[in-house]
Tab-separated table of C-alpha atoms in Angstrom:
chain	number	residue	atom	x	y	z
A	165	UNK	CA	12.038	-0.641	17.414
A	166	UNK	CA	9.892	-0.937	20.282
A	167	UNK	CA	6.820	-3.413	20.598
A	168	UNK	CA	3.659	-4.303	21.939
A	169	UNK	CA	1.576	-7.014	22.178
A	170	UNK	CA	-1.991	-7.316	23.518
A	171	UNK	CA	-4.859	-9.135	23.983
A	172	UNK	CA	-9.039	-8.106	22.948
A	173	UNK	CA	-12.265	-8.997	23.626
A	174	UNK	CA	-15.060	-8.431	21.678
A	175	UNK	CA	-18.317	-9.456	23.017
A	176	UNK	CA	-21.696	-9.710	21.425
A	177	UNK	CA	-24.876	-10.143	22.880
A	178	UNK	CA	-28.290	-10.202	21.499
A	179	UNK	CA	-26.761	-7.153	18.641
A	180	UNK	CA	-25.064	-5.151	21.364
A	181	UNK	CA	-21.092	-4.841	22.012
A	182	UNK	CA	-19.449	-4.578	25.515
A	183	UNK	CA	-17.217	-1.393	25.267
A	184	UNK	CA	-15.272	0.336	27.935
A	185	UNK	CA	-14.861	3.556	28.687
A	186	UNK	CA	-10.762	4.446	29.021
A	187	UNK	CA	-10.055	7.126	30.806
A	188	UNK	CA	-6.190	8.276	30.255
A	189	UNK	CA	-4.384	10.569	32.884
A	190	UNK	CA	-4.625	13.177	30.731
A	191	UNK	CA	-6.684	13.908	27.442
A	192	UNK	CA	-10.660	12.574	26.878
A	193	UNK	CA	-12.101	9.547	27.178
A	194	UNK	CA	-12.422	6.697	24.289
A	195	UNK	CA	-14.643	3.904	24.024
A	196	UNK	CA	-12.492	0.837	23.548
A	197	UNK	CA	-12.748	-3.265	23.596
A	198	UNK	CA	-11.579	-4.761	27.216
A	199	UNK	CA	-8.472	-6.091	26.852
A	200	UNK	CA	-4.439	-5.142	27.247
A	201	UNK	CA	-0.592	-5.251	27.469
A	202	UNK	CA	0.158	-9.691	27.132
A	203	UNK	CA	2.452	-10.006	30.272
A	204	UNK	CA	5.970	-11.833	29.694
A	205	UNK	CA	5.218	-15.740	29.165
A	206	UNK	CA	1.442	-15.163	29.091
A	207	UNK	CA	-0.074	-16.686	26.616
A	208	UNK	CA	-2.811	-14.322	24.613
A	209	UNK	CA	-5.367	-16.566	25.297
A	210	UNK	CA	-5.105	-16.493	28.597
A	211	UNK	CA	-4.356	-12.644	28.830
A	212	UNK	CA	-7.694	-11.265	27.364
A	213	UNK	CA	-9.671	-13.703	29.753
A	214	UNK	CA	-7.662	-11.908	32.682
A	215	UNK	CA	-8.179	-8.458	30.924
A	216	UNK	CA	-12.149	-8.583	30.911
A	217	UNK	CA	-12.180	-9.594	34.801
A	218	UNK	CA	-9.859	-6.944	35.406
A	219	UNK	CA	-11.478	-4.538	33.692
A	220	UNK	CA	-15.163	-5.094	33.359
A	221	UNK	CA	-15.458	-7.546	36.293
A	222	UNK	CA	-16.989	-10.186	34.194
A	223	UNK	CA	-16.298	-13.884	33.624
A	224	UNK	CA	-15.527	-14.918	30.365
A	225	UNK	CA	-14.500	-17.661	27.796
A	226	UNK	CA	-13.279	-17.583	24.317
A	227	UNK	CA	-14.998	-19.172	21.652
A	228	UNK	CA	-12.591	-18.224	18.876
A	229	UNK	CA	-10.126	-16.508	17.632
A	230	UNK	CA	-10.973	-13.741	15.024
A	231	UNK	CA	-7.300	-12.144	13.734
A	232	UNK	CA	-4.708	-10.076	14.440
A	233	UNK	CA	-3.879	-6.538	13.842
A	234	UNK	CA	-0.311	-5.876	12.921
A	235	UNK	CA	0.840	-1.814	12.624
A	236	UNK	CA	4.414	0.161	12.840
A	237	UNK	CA	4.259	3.735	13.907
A	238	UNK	CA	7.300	5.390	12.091
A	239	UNK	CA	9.513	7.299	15.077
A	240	UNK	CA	8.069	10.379	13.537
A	241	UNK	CA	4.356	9.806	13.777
A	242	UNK	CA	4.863	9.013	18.077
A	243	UNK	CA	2.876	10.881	20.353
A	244	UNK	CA	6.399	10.882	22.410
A	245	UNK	CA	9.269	13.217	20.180
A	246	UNK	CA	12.299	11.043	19.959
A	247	UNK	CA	11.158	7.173	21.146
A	248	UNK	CA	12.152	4.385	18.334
A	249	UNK	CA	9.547	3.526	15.651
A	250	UNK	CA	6.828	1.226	17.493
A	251	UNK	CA	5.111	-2.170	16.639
A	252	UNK	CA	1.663	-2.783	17.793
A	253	UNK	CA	-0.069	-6.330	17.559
A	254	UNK	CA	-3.341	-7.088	18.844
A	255	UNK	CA	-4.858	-10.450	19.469
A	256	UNK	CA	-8.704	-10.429	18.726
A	257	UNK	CA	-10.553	-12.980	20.265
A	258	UNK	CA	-14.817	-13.190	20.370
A	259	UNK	CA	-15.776	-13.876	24.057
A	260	UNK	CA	-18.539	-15.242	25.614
A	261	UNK	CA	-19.701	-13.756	29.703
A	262	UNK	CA	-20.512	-16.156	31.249
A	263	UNK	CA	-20.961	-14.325	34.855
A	264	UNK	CA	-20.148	-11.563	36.591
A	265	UNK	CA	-21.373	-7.945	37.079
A	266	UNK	CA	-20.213	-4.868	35.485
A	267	UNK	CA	-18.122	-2.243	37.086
A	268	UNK	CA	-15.260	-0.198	37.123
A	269	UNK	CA	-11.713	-1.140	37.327
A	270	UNK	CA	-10.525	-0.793	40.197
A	271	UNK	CA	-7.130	1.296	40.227
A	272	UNK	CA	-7.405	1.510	36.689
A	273	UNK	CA	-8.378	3.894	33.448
A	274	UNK	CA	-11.491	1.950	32.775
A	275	UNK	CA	-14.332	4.262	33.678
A	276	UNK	CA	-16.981	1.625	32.749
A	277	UNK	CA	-18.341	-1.137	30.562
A	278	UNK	CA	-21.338	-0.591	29.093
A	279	UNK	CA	-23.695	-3.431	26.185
A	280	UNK	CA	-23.890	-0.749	23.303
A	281	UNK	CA	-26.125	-1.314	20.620
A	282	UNK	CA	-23.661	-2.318	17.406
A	283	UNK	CA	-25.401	0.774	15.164
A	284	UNK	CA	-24.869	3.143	18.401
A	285	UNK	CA	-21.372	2.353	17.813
A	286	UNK	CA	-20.504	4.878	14.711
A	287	UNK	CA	-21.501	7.571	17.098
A	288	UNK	CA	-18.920	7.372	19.894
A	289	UNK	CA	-15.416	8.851	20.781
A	290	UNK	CA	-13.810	5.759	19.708
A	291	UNK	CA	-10.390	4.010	19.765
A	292	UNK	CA	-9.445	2.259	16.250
A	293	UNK	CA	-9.559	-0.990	18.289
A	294	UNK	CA	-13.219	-1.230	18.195
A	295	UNK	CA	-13.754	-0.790	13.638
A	296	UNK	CA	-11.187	-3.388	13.855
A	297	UNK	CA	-12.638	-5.984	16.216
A	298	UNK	CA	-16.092	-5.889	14.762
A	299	UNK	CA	-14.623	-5.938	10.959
A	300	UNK	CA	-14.216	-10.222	11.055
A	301	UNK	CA	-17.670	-10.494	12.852
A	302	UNK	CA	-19.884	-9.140	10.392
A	303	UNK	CA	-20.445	-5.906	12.163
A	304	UNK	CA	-18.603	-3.188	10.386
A	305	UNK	CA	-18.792	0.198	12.456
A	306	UNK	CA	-21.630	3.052	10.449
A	307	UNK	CA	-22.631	0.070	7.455
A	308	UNK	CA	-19.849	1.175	5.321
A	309	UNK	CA	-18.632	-2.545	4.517
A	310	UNK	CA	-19.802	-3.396	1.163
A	311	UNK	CA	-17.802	-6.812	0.685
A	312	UNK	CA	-18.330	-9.484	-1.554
A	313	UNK	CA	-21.668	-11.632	-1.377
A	314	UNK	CA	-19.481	-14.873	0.224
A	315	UNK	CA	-17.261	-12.441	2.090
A	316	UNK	CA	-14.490	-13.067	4.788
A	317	UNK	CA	-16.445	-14.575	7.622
A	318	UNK	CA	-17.707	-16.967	5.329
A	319	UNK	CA	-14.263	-18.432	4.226
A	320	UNK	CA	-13.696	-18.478	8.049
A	321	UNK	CA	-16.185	-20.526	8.869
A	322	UNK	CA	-15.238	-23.146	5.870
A	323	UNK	CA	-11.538	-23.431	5.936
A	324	UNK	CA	-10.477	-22.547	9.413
A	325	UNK	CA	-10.214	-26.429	10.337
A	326	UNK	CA	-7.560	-26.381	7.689
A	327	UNK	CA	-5.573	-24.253	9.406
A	328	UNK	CA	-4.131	-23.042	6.228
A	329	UNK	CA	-5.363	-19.207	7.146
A	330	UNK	CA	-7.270	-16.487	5.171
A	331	UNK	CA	-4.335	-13.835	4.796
A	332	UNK	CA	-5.600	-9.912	3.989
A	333	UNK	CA	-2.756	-7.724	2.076
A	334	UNK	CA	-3.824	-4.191	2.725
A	335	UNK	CA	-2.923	-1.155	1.829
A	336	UNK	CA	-3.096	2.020	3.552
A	337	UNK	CA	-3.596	5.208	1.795
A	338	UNK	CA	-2.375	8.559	3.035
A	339	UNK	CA	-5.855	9.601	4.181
A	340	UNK	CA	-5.769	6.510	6.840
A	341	UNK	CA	-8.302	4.488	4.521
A	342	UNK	CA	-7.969	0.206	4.014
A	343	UNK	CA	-7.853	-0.783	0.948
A	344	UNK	CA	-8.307	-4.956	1.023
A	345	UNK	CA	-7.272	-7.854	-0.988
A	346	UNK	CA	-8.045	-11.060	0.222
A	347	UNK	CA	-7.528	-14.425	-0.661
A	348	UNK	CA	-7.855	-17.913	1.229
A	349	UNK	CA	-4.582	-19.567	0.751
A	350	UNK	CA	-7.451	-23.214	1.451
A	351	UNK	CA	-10.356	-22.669	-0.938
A	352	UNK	CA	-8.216	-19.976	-3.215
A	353	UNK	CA	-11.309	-17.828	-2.823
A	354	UNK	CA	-10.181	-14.620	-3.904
A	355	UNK	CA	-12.324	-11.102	-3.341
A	356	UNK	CA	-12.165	-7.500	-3.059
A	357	UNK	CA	-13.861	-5.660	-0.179
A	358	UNK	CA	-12.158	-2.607	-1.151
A	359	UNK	CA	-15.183	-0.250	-0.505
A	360	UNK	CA	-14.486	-1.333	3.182
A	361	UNK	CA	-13.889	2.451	3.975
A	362	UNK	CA	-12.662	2.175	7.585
A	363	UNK	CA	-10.339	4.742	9.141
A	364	UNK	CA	-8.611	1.832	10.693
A	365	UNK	CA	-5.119	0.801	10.415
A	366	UNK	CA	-3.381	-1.944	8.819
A	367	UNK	CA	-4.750	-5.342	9.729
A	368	UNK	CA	-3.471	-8.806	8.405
A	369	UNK	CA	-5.994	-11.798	9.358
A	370	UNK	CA	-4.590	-15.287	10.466
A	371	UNK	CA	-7.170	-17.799	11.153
């Protein structure tokens, strides 16, 4: 099996998102979250600080750390015929500019960064990256998130300092839908958002 791990950014401002626009040698163009590939003894914090200057040319900090995003691609399902079955993981962070002006990347696929309004969102050429990274904030992509009243961020906010977690068991079906159980292994909260309805793949919070 091969792996990957990387690093995001998501960034809101005043109930817009910074986005880029990745431009791959070949194919069209998909609005993603800055951020990228974790380089060998980097630590993830550090990586999606370097991966907004890089790619956005903005300063940033973290403020905290929203979850990560665990999937397998079966050796079948590769865009490549005949590489290994592949891990992704993706470390979501929310991050704060704090200076800097927005521009291409130099060298790079990133086209440009652009504040998009957060409803604006639903209507783009989009990677999976960006339903995912908004998810934990409270700004699920086209309004389809119909969790419970207290809901995830919630539980965030009042057992992180516990360190104990909120874990998410989900289940994908065959149509690419998320299916979610949660439960906070602190407060033993336990609900349902299962009319979450995001063509995202498998996610599993630690907080």
């Amino acid at each position: 099996m091969s792996f990957r791990l990387a690093a995001y950014a998501v960034c809101i401002e005043g109930g817009r998102v910074l986005l880029a626009r990745h431009v791959p040698p070949k194919g069209e163009s998909t609005w993603t979250l800055p951020g990228g590939r974790v380089e060998h003894a980097e630590d993830p914090f550090d990586a999606v600080i370097r991966e907004v200057a890089e790619e956005t040319g903005c300063d940033a900090v973290v403020e905290r750390l929203l979850g990560v995003d665990s999937r397998v691609i079966p050796a079948a399902e590769r865009a490549v015929p005949g590489g290994p079955e592949h891990q992704n993981v993706g470390v979501f962070y929310q991050v704060r500019i704090t200076g800097g002006r927005l521009r291409p990347e130099p060298n790079g696929e990133i086209a440009e960064s652009v504040w998009t309004l957060v409803p604006d969102v639903a209507r783009l050429r989009r990677s999976s990256l960006v339903d995912v990274g908004l998810a934990p904030c409270g700004r699920p992509v086209g309004g389809q998130h119909r969790a419970d009243p207290r809901g995830v961020q919630a539980c965030f906010l009042d057992c992180s300092p516990h360190l104990l977690g909120v874990r998410s068991q989900l289940r994908v079906e065959r149509t690419g839908f998320v299916h979610v159980q949660t439960c906070c292994s602190n407060c033993r909260a336990s609900y349902t958002p299962s009319a979450m309805s995001l063509r995202v793949p498998t996610i599993s919070v630690w907080v």
